[in-house]
Amino acid sequence: MPTVTRVTTLALALSFAACKSAPETRAEVKPPELPRQELLVVSQTLTDVTVKLTGELLGGDEALAIDAAEVEFVVDGTVLSTKRAPLSLRLTAGQSAPFEFEESFTYVKSADDLKAMDARGGSLLIALRGNLIGTVQREVEVNGKAEVQAVAVELPFARSREVRTPRLPHLKLGEAEAGRFAKNEVNAVFHLHVVNPNPFPITLSSITYRVTMAGKMVAEGEQGVGIKTAVSATDVFDVSASMTEATHGKEVEKLIKGLVVPYELQGELKTALYSEPLSAKGEFKLKASKE
């Protein structure tokens, strides 16, 4: 009987010691999450695109602070740039809050890139991906005492959408008109067409031109500086020119009396990274004077 008692007492003691030394199990903590994300295109040009990522941040069981977003900009699977965007979000446990950040990226860096895009056509798949960087306030045990510390967390995000591939604008001569206003004066108007095939406006650097009539220069200059073209449309720029004694001397009357005036127009369309020349020739056929 005494022997049995000693064994039982020893087993109980060992069991108690084991329970006392085992680490305390902690209930699983619900992490923060991003239940909603959306990528919007704010603006697009021949060379750049601005996008906005919006979404909802849902806190878990711990207070959450988000201080930055590490962002990759991806086009057709290729990472074109990386950056770190500052954020300032503070959530208590279980709280939700909207978030957004806007970024601009260059996807065309040279004239050759732009020409290749134009030849390709179609669309591009652009994406914004990365991590929201922050901390949660977590209770941890340090030297046997419970302390609340900031513990680093990362919340991954990724959204993509298609945009139209940028296409080259073109400069063309539409109609060219001329009228005889006196025996020594002909006035002409040249309608220059800028064709924008893109679903976004294009900012022109300039349209330069030089006009000759009957072999002599009658007008030169530039138009359209800083103008934004219409979306998927053709904008018209009018160039006026006059053939008078000031341009052709006394022989202007003889030239006009011949009722045929040859003309030549040289022009150039300039935009970011791209320029396109224009050369056009023709003849104005004038009406005979009723005098």
mmCIF file of C-alpha atoms in Angstrom:
data_model
loop_
_atom_site.group_PDB
_atom_site.id
_atom_site.type_symbol
_atom_site.label_atom_id
_atom_site.label_comp_id
_atom_site.label_asym_id
_atom_site.label_seq_id
_atom_site.Cartn_x
_atom_site.Cartn_y
_atom_site.Cartn_z
ATOM 1 C CA MET A 1 0.000 0.000 0.000
ATOM 2 C CA PRO A 2 2.735 2.557 0.845
ATOM 3 C CA THR A 3 4.472 1.840 -2.462
ATOM 4 C CA VAL A 4 1.370 2.621 -4.483
ATOM 5 C CA THR A 5 0.924 5.878 -2.618
ATOM 6 C CA ARG A 6 4.476 7.047 -3.460
ATOM 7 C CA VAL A 7 4.053 6.317 -7.167
ATOM 8 C CA THR A 8 0.736 8.132 -7.373
ATOM 9 C CA THR A 9 2.125 11.168 -5.587
ATOM 10 C CA LEU A 10 5.113 11.296 -7.922
ATOM 11 C CA ALA A 11 2.907 11.102 -11.034
ATOM 12 C CA LEU A 12 0.733 13.971 -9.839
ATOM 13 C CA ALA A 13 3.791 16.093 -9.119
ATOM 14 C CA LEU A 14 5.234 15.480 -12.578
ATOM 15 C CA SER A 15 1.908 16.261 -14.211
ATOM 16 C CA PHE A 16 1.610 19.549 -12.320
ATOM 17 C CA ALA A 17 5.171 20.545 -13.225
ATOM 18 C CA ALA A 18 4.552 19.825 -16.917
ATOM 19 C CA CYS A 19 1.417 21.971 -16.986
ATOM 20 C CA LYS A 20 3.205 24.816 -15.261
ATOM 21 C CA SER A 21 6.149 24.872 -17.734
ATOM 22 C CA ALA A 22 4.079 24.567 -20.985
ATOM 23 C CA PRO A 23 3.603 27.889 -22.918
ATOM 24 C CA GLU A 24 0.184 29.412 -22.756
ATOM 25 C CA THR A 25 -1.808 28.918 -25.939
ATOM 26 C CA ARG A 26 -3.188 32.127 -27.453
ATOM 27 C CA ALA A 27 -6.339 32.422 -29.488
ATOM 28 C CA GLU A 28 -5.686 33.092 -33.199
ATOM 29 C CA VAL A 29 -5.652 36.809 -34.014
ATOM 30 C CA LYS A 30 -7.647 37.969 -37.030
ATOM 31 C CA PRO A 31 -5.300 39.879 -39.383
ATOM 32 C CA PRO A 32 -6.175 43.071 -41.302
ATOM 33 C CA GLU A 33 -7.313 42.715 -44.922
ATOM 34 C CA LEU A 34 -8.232 44.550 -48.123
ATOM 35 C CA PRO A 35 -11.768 43.419 -49.022
ATOM 36 C CA ARG A 36 -12.095 45.858 -51.948
ATOM 37 C CA GLN A 37 -9.672 47.285 -54.516
ATOM 38 C CA GLU A 38 -10.179 49.160 -57.809
ATOM 39 C CA LEU A 39 -7.770 50.667 -60.352
ATOM 40 C CA LEU A 40 -8.888 53.787 -62.233
ATOM 41 C CA VAL A 41 -7.191 55.592 -65.127
ATOM 42 C CA VAL A 42 -7.163 59.299 -64.280
ATOM 43 C CA SER A 43 -5.449 60.507 -67.452
ATOM 44 C CA GLN A 44 -3.363 59.233 -70.354
ATOM 45 C CA THR A 45 -1.031 60.870 -72.873
ATOM 46 C CA LEU A 46 1.263 59.642 -75.619
ATOM 47 C CA THR A 47 3.997 59.008 -73.052
ATOM 48 C CA ASP A 48 2.444 58.878 -69.562
ATOM 49 C CA VAL A 49 -0.488 57.524 -67.616
ATOM 50 C CA THR A 50 -1.872 58.529 -64.231
ATOM 51 C CA VAL A 51 -3.747 55.886 -62.265
ATOM 52 C CA LYS A 52 -5.534 55.819 -58.936
ATOM 53 C CA LEU A 53 -5.886 52.782 -56.690
ATOM 54 C CA THR A 54 -8.867 52.961 -54.363
ATOM 55 C CA GLY A 55 -10.069 50.415 -51.847
ATOM 56 C CA GLU A 56 -11.183 49.553 -48.365
ATOM 57 C CA LEU A 57 -8.901 48.646 -45.481
ATOM 58 C CA LEU A 58 -10.419 46.450 -42.788
ATOM 59 C CA GLY A 59 -8.645 46.179 -39.456
ATOM 60 C CA GLY A 60 -8.332 42.879 -37.645
ATOM 61 C CA ASP A 61 -8.246 42.248 -33.924
ATOM 62 C CA GLU A 62 -5.400 44.698 -33.351
ATOM 63 C CA ALA A 63 -4.938 48.446 -33.863
ATOM 64 C CA LEU A 64 -3.398 49.101 -37.282
ATOM 65 C CA ALA A 65 -1.220 51.890 -38.696
ATOM 66 C CA ILE A 66 -0.375 52.092 -42.436
ATOM 67 C CA ASP A 67 2.481 54.472 -43.265
ATOM 68 C CA ALA A 68 3.429 53.727 -46.883
ATOM 69 C CA ALA A 69 2.782 51.722 -50.030
ATOM 70 C CA GLU A 70 5.548 50.003 -51.950
ATOM 71 C CA VAL A 71 4.355 50.141 -55.557
ATOM 72 C CA GLU A 72 5.343 48.456 -58.814
ATOM 73 C CA PHE A 73 4.015 49.763 -62.149
ATOM 74 C CA VAL A 74 3.709 46.926 -64.656
ATOM 75 C CA VAL A 75 2.942 47.016 -68.395
ATOM 76 C CA ASP A 76 2.234 43.718 -70.153
ATOM 77 C CA GLY A 77 4.012 41.820 -67.398
ATOM 78 C CA THR A 78 7.152 43.986 -67.381
ATOM 79 C CA VAL A 79 7.954 46.093 -64.316
ATOM 80 C CA LEU A 80 8.697 49.606 -65.591
ATOM 81 C CA SER A 81 9.170 51.375 -62.280
ATOM 82 C CA THR A 82 9.045 50.978 -58.507
ATOM 83 C CA LYS A 83 8.458 53.596 -55.853
ATOM 84 C CA ARG A 84 7.357 54.142 -52.276
ATOM 85 C CA ALA A 85 4.275 56.294 -51.693
ATOM 86 C CA PRO A 86 3.560 57.777 -48.249
ATOM 87 C CA LEU A 87 0.232 56.981 -46.560
ATOM 88 C CA SER A 88 -1.216 57.815 -43.169
ATOM 89 C CA LEU A 89 -3.996 55.505 -41.994
ATOM 90 C CA ARG A 90 -4.825 54.704 -38.374
ATOM 91 C CA LEU A 91 -7.467 52.088 -37.500
ATOM 92 C CA THR A 92 -8.652 50.669 -34.208
ATOM 93 C CA ALA A 93 -9.384 46.949 -33.947
ATOM 94 C CA GLY A 94 -12.213 45.956 -36.291
ATOM 95 C CA GLN A 95 -12.483 49.418 -37.874
ATOM 96 C CA SER A 96 -12.671 49.907 -41.656
ATOM 97 C CA ALA A 97 -11.587 52.915 -43.723
ATOM 98 C CA PRO A 98 -11.246 53.842 -47.413
ATOM 99 C CA PHE A 99 -7.809 54.408 -48.871
ATOM 100 C CA GLU A 100 -6.433 55.684 -52.165
ATOM 101 C CA PHE A 101 -3.237 56.813 -53.781
ATOM 102 C CA GLU A 102 -2.551 58.282 -57.196
ATOM 103 C CA GLU A 103 0.596 57.722 -59.211
ATOM 104 C CA SER A 104 1.896 58.869 -62.602
ATOM 105 C CA PHE A 105 4.152 56.697 -64.698
ATOM 106 C CA THR A 106 6.005 56.979 -68.007
ATOM 107 C CA TYR A 107 5.431 54.026 -70.309
ATOM 108 C CA VAL A 108 6.929 55.518 -73.480
ATOM 109 C CA LYS A 109 10.433 56.958 -73.158
ATOM 110 C CA SER A 110 11.610 57.483 -76.750
ATOM 111 C CA ALA A 111 10.378 58.221 -80.258
ATOM 112 C CA ASP A 112 11.225 54.640 -81.253
ATOM 113 C CA ASP A 113 9.066 53.301 -78.399
ATOM 114 C CA LEU A 114 6.187 55.484 -79.554
ATOM 115 C CA LYS A 115 6.497 54.335 -83.168
ATOM 116 C CA ALA A 116 6.595 50.713 -82.034
ATOM 117 C CA MET A 117 3.416 51.262 -79.994
ATOM 118 C CA ASP A 118 1.706 52.804 -83.020
ATOM 119 C CA ALA A 119 2.695 49.873 -85.231
ATOM 120 C CA ARG A 120 1.478 47.384 -82.652
ATOM 121 C CA GLY A 121 -1.964 48.902 -81.994
ATOM 122 C CA GLY A 122 -4.434 47.143 -79.751
ATOM 123 C CA SER A 123 -4.235 47.639 -76.005
ATOM 124 C CA LEU A 124 -1.851 47.495 -73.055
ATOM 125 C CA LEU A 125 -2.426 45.699 -69.774
ATOM 126 C CA ILE A 126 -1.282 48.028 -67.019
ATOM 127 C CA ALA A 127 -1.124 46.989 -63.389
ATOM 128 C CA LEU A 128 -0.367 48.439 -59.986
ATOM 129 C CA ARG A 129 0.856 45.973 -57.409
ATOM 130 C CA GLY A 130 2.797 45.956 -54.172
ATOM 131 C CA ASN A 131 2.272 46.102 -50.421
ATOM 132 C CA LEU A 132 0.749 48.428 -47.864
ATOM 133 C CA ILE A 133 3.392 48.785 -45.163
ATOM 134 C CA GLY A 134 2.557 49.357 -41.519
ATOM 135 C CA THR A 135 2.376 47.987 -37.982
ATOM 136 C CA VAL A 136 -0.122 46.419 -35.587
ATOM 137 C CA GLN A 137 -0.132 46.923 -31.835
ATOM 138 C CA ARG A 138 0.399 43.418 -30.447
ATOM 139 C CA GLU A 139 0.687 42.159 -26.875
ATOM 140 C CA VAL A 140 3.861 40.101 -26.497
ATOM 141 C CA GLU A 141 5.627 38.582 -23.495
ATOM 142 C CA VAL A 142 9.025 40.043 -22.658
ATOM 143 C CA ASN A 143 10.946 38.611 -19.696
ATOM 144 C CA GLY A 144 7.781 37.132 -18.334
ATOM 145 C CA LYS A 145 5.823 40.370 -18.589
ATOM 146 C CA ALA A 146 3.151 41.333 -21.134
ATOM 147 C CA GLU A 147 4.019 44.374 -23.266
ATOM 148 C CA VAL A 148 2.336 46.015 -26.263
ATOM 149 C CA GLN A 149 4.721 46.452 -29.184
ATOM 150 C CA ALA A 150 4.473 47.606 -32.801
ATOM 151 C CA VAL A 151 4.841 44.574 -35.077
ATOM 152 C CA ALA A 152 5.485 45.052 -38.817
ATOM 153 C CA VAL A 153 2.795 43.931 -41.278
ATOM 154 C CA GLU A 154 2.477 43.935 -45.067
ATOM 155 C CA LEU A 155 -0.833 43.815 -46.943
ATOM 156 C CA PRO A 156 -0.401 42.836 -50.611
ATOM 157 C CA PHE A 157 -2.490 44.546 -53.318
ATOM 158 C CA ALA A 158 -2.714 44.062 -57.097
ATOM 159 C CA ARG A 159 -5.089 45.443 -59.720
ATOM 160 C CA SER A 160 -4.880 45.710 -63.504
ATOM 161 C CA ARG A 161 -6.837 47.045 -66.456
ATOM 162 C CA GLU A 162 -6.464 47.512 -70.201
ATOM 163 C CA VAL A 163 -5.845 50.863 -71.867
ATOM 164 C CA ARG A 164 -5.576 51.710 -75.543
ATOM 165 C CA THR A 165 -2.072 51.627 -76.975
ATOM 166 C CA PRO A 166 -0.978 55.198 -77.814
ATOM 167 C CA ARG A 167 -1.172 55.996 -81.538
ATOM 168 C CA LEU A 168 0.688 58.653 -83.494
ATOM 169 C CA PRO A 169 -1.186 61.806 -84.515
ATOM 170 C CA HIS A 170 -0.908 62.922 -88.136
ATOM 171 C CA LEU A 171 -0.769 66.250 -89.958
ATOM 172 C CA LYS A 172 -2.605 66.519 -93.282
ATOM 173 C CA LEU A 173 -3.619 69.263 -95.681
ATOM 174 C CA GLY A 174 -7.369 69.383 -96.066
ATOM 175 C CA GLU A 175 -8.794 71.959 -98.459
ATOM 176 C CA ALA A 176 -6.817 74.865 -99.882
ATOM 177 C CA GLU A 177 -8.869 77.792 -101.157
ATOM 178 C CA ALA A 178 -7.968 81.028 -102.890
ATOM 179 C CA GLY A 179 -9.887 84.053 -104.134
ATOM 180 C CA ARG A 180 -9.028 87.022 -106.310
ATOM 181 C CA PHE A 181 -9.855 90.208 -104.423
ATOM 182 C CA ALA A 182 -8.220 92.729 -106.736
ATOM 183 C CA LYS A 183 -6.120 92.756 -109.877
ATOM 184 C CA ASN A 184 -3.025 92.651 -107.695
ATOM 185 C CA GLU A 185 -4.174 90.562 -104.715
ATOM 186 C CA VAL A 186 -4.991 86.890 -104.094
ATOM 187 C CA ASN A 187 -5.884 85.645 -100.628
ATOM 188 C CA ALA A 188 -5.587 81.949 -99.762
ATOM 189 C CA VAL A 189 -6.529 79.755 -96.808
ATOM 190 C CA PHE A 190 -4.965 76.354 -96.092
ATOM 191 C CA HIS A 191 -6.859 74.045 -93.740
ATOM 192 C CA LEU A 192 -4.372 71.932 -91.792
ATOM 193 C CA HIS A 193 -5.872 68.811 -90.201
ATOM 194 C CA VAL A 194 -4.428 67.241 -87.050
ATOM 195 C CA VAL A 195 -5.819 63.716 -86.787
ATOM 196 C CA ASN A 196 -5.862 62.303 -83.256
ATOM 197 C CA PRO A 197 -6.721 58.557 -83.277
ATOM 198 C CA ASN A 198 -6.427 58.256 -79.480
ATOM 199 C CA PRO A 199 -9.196 58.079 -76.849
ATOM 200 C CA PHE A 200 -7.410 60.868 -74.981
ATOM 201 C CA PRO A 201 -6.401 64.418 -75.960
ATOM 202 C CA ILE A 202 -2.896 65.160 -77.225
ATOM 203 C CA THR A 203 -1.033 68.327 -76.287
ATOM 204 C CA LEU A 204 0.652 69.867 -79.315
ATOM 205 C CA SER A 205 4.058 71.464 -79.058
ATOM 206 C CA SER A 206 3.431 73.384 -82.293
ATOM 207 C CA ILE A 207 2.488 73.289 -85.966
ATOM 208 C CA THR A 208 5.036 75.168 -88.034
ATOM 209 C CA TYR A 209 4.387 76.140 -91.667
ATOM 210 C CA ARG A 210 5.879 77.904 -94.674
ATOM 211 C CA VAL A 211 3.797 78.796 -97.741
ATOM 212 C CA THR A 212 4.937 79.823 -101.214
ATOM 213 C CA MET A 213 2.695 81.030 -104.056
ATOM 214 C CA ALA A 214 3.999 81.440 -107.591
ATOM 215 C CA GLY A 215 7.474 80.608 -106.367
ATOM 216 C CA LYS A 216 7.760 83.171 -103.577
ATOM 217 C CA MET A 217 7.261 82.865 -99.825
ATOM 218 C CA VAL A 218 4.023 84.478 -98.689
ATOM 219 C CA ALA A 219 3.522 83.184 -95.130
ATOM 220 C CA GLU A 220 5.351 81.395 -92.358
ATOM 221 C CA GLY A 221 4.826 80.864 -88.644
ATOM 222 C CA GLU A 222 3.400 78.450 -86.101
ATOM 223 C CA GLN A 223 0.064 77.569 -84.577
ATOM 224 C CA GLY A 224 -1.369 75.241 -81.972
ATOM 225 C CA VAL A 225 1.268 75.825 -79.289
ATOM 226 C CA GLY A 226 0.067 74.038 -76.148
ATOM 227 C CA ILE A 227 -3.318 73.222 -77.676
ATOM 228 C CA LYS A 228 -5.019 69.982 -76.616
ATOM 229 C CA THR A 229 -6.582 68.139 -79.516
ATOM 230 C CA ALA A 230 -10.040 66.631 -79.339
ATOM 231 C CA VAL A 231 -10.435 62.972 -78.379
ATOM 232 C CA SER A 232 -10.597 60.590 -81.366
ATOM 233 C CA ALA A 233 -11.212 63.476 -83.740
ATOM 234 C CA THR A 234 -9.688 65.814 -86.307
ATOM 235 C CA ASP A 235 -8.874 69.391 -85.334
ATOM 236 C CA VAL A 236 -8.546 72.032 -88.058
ATOM 237 C CA PHE A 237 -6.020 74.882 -88.031
ATOM 238 C CA ASP A 238 -6.339 77.580 -90.707
ATOM 239 C CA VAL A 239 -3.284 79.195 -92.281
ATOM 240 C CA SER A 240 -3.877 82.398 -94.246
ATOM 241 C CA ALA A 241 -1.585 83.720 -96.984
ATOM 242 C CA SER A 242 -1.751 86.635 -99.424
ATOM 243 C CA MET A 243 -0.100 87.205 -102.773
ATOM 244 C CA THR A 244 0.352 90.949 -103.342
ATOM 245 C CA GLU A 245 2.811 93.520 -104.664
ATOM 246 C CA ALA A 246 4.546 93.279 -101.287
ATOM 247 C CA THR A 247 5.399 89.629 -101.964
ATOM 248 C CA HIS A 248 5.769 89.531 -105.772
ATOM 249 C CA GLY A 249 6.404 93.093 -106.909
ATOM 250 C CA LYS A 250 4.844 94.710 -109.948
ATOM 251 C CA GLU A 251 4.582 91.414 -111.851
ATOM 252 C CA VAL A 252 1.868 90.222 -109.468
ATOM 253 C CA GLU A 253 -0.862 91.540 -111.826
ATOM 254 C CA LYS A 254 0.531 89.503 -114.717
ATOM 255 C CA LEU A 255 0.725 86.379 -112.559
ATOM 256 C CA ILE A 256 -2.849 86.805 -111.374
ATOM 257 C CA LYS A 257 -4.105 87.491 -114.887
ATOM 258 C CA GLY A 258 -2.832 84.049 -115.865
ATOM 259 C CA LEU A 259 -5.552 82.631 -113.537
ATOM 260 C CA VAL A 260 -3.327 79.748 -112.356
ATOM 261 C CA VAL A 261 -1.224 80.193 -109.227
ATOM 262 C CA PRO A 262 0.959 77.275 -108.074
ATOM 263 C CA TYR A 263 1.462 76.859 -104.335
ATOM 264 C CA GLU A 264 3.580 74.790 -101.986
ATOM 265 C CA LEU A 265 3.154 74.250 -98.269
ATOM 266 C CA GLN A 266 5.812 72.840 -95.953
ATOM 267 C CA GLY A 267 4.783 72.093 -92.398
ATOM 268 C CA GLU A 268 5.660 70.080 -89.310
ATOM 269 C CA LEU A 269 3.604 68.741 -86.436
ATOM 270 C CA LYS A 270 5.484 68.554 -83.133
ATOM 271 C CA THR A 271 4.382 66.715 -79.988
ATOM 272 C CA ALA A 272 6.193 65.062 -77.086
ATOM 273 C CA LEU A 273 8.912 62.793 -78.543
ATOM 274 C CA TYR A 274 7.405 62.939 -82.009
ATOM 275 C CA SER A 275 7.351 65.152 -85.093
ATOM 276 C CA GLU A 276 5.817 64.626 -88.520
ATOM 277 C CA PRO A 277 6.577 66.674 -91.643
ATOM 278 C CA LEU A 278 4.043 67.733 -94.253
ATOM 279 C CA SER A 279 4.733 68.666 -97.865
ATOM 280 C CA ALA A 280 1.943 69.580 -100.259
ATOM 281 C CA LYS A 281 1.835 71.133 -103.730
ATOM 282 C CA GLY A 282 -1.007 72.240 -105.953
ATOM 283 C CA GLU A 283 -2.515 75.011 -108.068
ATOM 284 C CA PHE A 284 -5.159 77.614 -107.432
ATOM 285 C CA LYS A 285 -7.384 78.203 -110.448
ATOM 286 C CA LEU A 286 -8.753 81.699 -110.268
ATOM 287 C CA LYS A 287 -11.910 83.036 -111.784
ATOM 288 C CA ALA A 288 -11.551 85.544 -114.600
ATOM 289 C CA SER A 289 -12.245 89.167 -113.745
ATOM 290 C CA LYS A 290 -15.602 90.558 -114.866
ATOM 291 C CA GLU A 291 -14.027 93.897 -115.688
#
